[in-house]
Amino acid sequence: MTAPTLPVPATEPNPGSRAARMALPRSVDVLRDIATEYGVCIRPVAMRRTDLDTGQTEVIDLPCGATREDKCPPCAKRNRRLRQAQIREGWHRSDEPLPGPEPATDEQKALVVLRAHYEFERDDAARRSLWDQVAELDDAIREVEEAIATEGLRGRVAPPHVVDDQDEESGKRRKRSTRRRQDAPDLPRRKVDPRTVGKVYTAPDGSTHQPSMWLTLTLDSHGPVLGDGTPVHPDRYDYRRAAWDAVHFPRLLDRFWQNLRRCEGWNVQYAGCVEPQRRLAPHAHFAIRGTIPRAVLRQVAAATYHQVWWPSVDVQRYTRERPPVWDEQAAAWVDPDTRAPLATWAEALDAIDQDPDAEPVHVVHFGAQVDARGVMPGTDDAERTIRYITKYITKQTGACHSIASDRQRRHLDRLWQQLQVTPCTDRCANWLLYGVQPKKAHGKLKPGRCKGKVHQRETLGIGGRRILISRDWSGKTLADHKYDARAWVRSLLGVTTDLADAGHADESGDRRHAWELARPDDPDVPPMAHRLLRAISERARWRSELLAAKDRAARGTPDVSATGGETTANGEE
Ligand SMILES: [Zn+2]
Ligand SMILES: [Zn+2]
């Protein structure tokens, strides 16, 4: 193209110049890219494992387990594959997922008996006002409860003795207010059957179908919006309601499932996720096991609401610049000028109870748009829907939609301004701006600068879990699904032992190990780059072995290749 006599074009930097050097890819970046390509965690956590019998220690890298791509793409992708497997397994199942718990072991029973003895002694000591002994017994109780949990019993044996809902000032338990309870929705109520599996339909030709559903729930309107998600009238858009709706959306979803189960009379199961719409309000997509008439879903969504019985936020009495101050002596937040203490959380709630005209400070509703459709198991449609549900789960909420124009940026800023002054919980430091001391107030609170997630710009007020999976969905936890995926790979490779621990256990019975976090500057922890290089090499070899094994399986038994193809996605570790 270019004649050899022509001089080097000016756009190409001179060899050996700084510009030429800068144009070369940096080897650290390439290392990270390759690690990502091979699915190797780029921020592994070094753990030191000590064999308690021999005292030998070994540094083992564990994947960081990040769920977001901006932290670690391989871990986030692996997590998404596990979620997809979880949704796939629970969605169309035709048997009940939980066969019921196994009977307790003798050790578990012995621990519960020990816990009973402690309870008896604690009660005795408390009666005789031997508070030192009570404190000691509380420690012992905590220990035995930890042991009970380690032994694999679910839940607590008994509630802890330090009651959370106690009124600190008076020491007496708060009576549950009748005024502040949720009104019952206007829906039929049935007894909820433990059944979780949907109805099976039989066609005239005798074939059976067990369809499932896909549902999208959105929030009420906060004002008309344009195609880019920004309001038509920014000054009339209800940012305050948008902020409160986002913060309380999870509670609204909980109430929806509760109402739906009561209305339908069976234990409806779901798996889904919460993500922002273009207008930056959260909405939720769900896979539902079984079918429910669309009219019923609409009726339940329309009748469901969540009332927030919190103190009023109509008047902001203080600002971040002129906040209330902590009075060490009074152990209370006080007005900076008058030194009068602010109302405590309990006092503020009592005031609501005593006011006959009190109304909830906020009520969350769903919007009119309720999308629901049937999905047949095993179809492309079902797979596509699973990908759609998990599309954004590796992204930060704020990164789901691009904010490109000035209009969009200003829209986000206005929402964020509201989120900053919206109380996130009953313990939020923002309550101080409204002249109320939050529950369990203490001197370290920063008025109007609560660290809660929902106040941060990138969360858009969606602070809680974004993946919502009901208890009896697949009957498995994410860890179980991970184990399934590994077991599949091992069976294909003919590997019988797990590198991490099972191998040692097989050789010499029960080896006892202690694990601790290794510090990056410990002398036996190799530099991160060395660890990544080793992990990539291991993964590359392992991958080709897996491919070869799949090949063999495909040629030998066509059956295995069929399931193999289906599980490849989650089978890669
Ligand atoms: Zn990672
Ligand atoms: Zn907060």
PDB file of N, CA and C and ligand atoms in Angstrom, residues 41-43 63-66 72 75, ligand 1:
ATOM      1  N   CYS A  41     -10.564 -16.545  38.757  1.00  0.00           N
ATOM      2  CA  CYS A  41     -10.837 -15.372  39.596  1.00  0.00           C
ATOM      3  C   CYS A  41      -9.645 -14.420  39.577  1.00  0.00           C
ATOM      4  N   ILE A  42      -9.903 -13.127  39.361  1.00  0.00           N
ATOM      5  CA  ILE A  42      -8.790 -12.183  39.269  1.00  0.00           C
ATOM      6  C   ILE A  42      -8.439 -11.540  40.609  1.00  0.00           C
ATOM      7  N   ARG A  43      -9.246 -11.801  41.647  1.00  0.00           N
ATOM      8  CA  ARG A  43      -8.874 -11.286  42.972  1.00  0.00           C
ATOM      9  C   ARG A  43      -8.976 -12.391  44.004  1.00  0.00           C
ATOM     10  N   PRO A  63     -11.630 -18.508  45.230  1.00  0.00           N
ATOM     11  CA  PRO A  63     -12.182 -17.438  44.388  1.00  0.00           C
ATOM     12  C   PRO A  63     -12.891 -16.401  45.252  1.00  0.00           C
ATOM     13  N   CYS A  64     -12.840 -15.140  44.824  1.00  0.00           N
ATOM     14  CA  CYS A  64     -13.388 -14.055  45.646  1.00  0.00           C
ATOM     15  C   CYS A  64     -14.899 -14.154  45.758  1.00  0.00           C
ATOM     16  N   GLY A  65     -15.543 -14.772  44.765  1.00  0.00           N
ATOM     17  CA  GLY A  65     -16.994 -14.957  44.865  1.00  0.00           C
ATOM     18  C   GLY A  65     -17.801 -13.693  44.628  1.00  0.00           C
ATOM     19  N   ALA A  66     -17.221 -12.693  43.971  1.00  0.00           N
ATOM     20  CA  ALA A  66     -17.950 -11.453  43.702  1.00  0.00           C
ATOM     21  C   ALA A  66     -19.155 -11.752  42.804  1.00  0.00           C
ATOM     22  N   CYS A  72     -15.154  -8.668  39.681  1.00  0.00           N
ATOM     23  CA  CYS A  72     -14.446  -9.839  39.167  1.00  0.00           C
ATOM     24  C   CYS A  72     -15.333 -10.533  38.139  1.00  0.00           C
ATOM     25  N   CYS A  75     -15.927 -14.548  38.479  1.00  0.00           N
ATOM     26  CA  CYS A  75     -16.761 -14.961  39.610  1.00  0.00           C
ATOM     27  C   CYS A  75     -18.210 -14.534  39.382  1.00  0.00           C
TER      28      CYS A  75
HETATM   29 ZN    ZN B   1     -13.252 -13.533  41.733  1.00  0.00          ZN
END
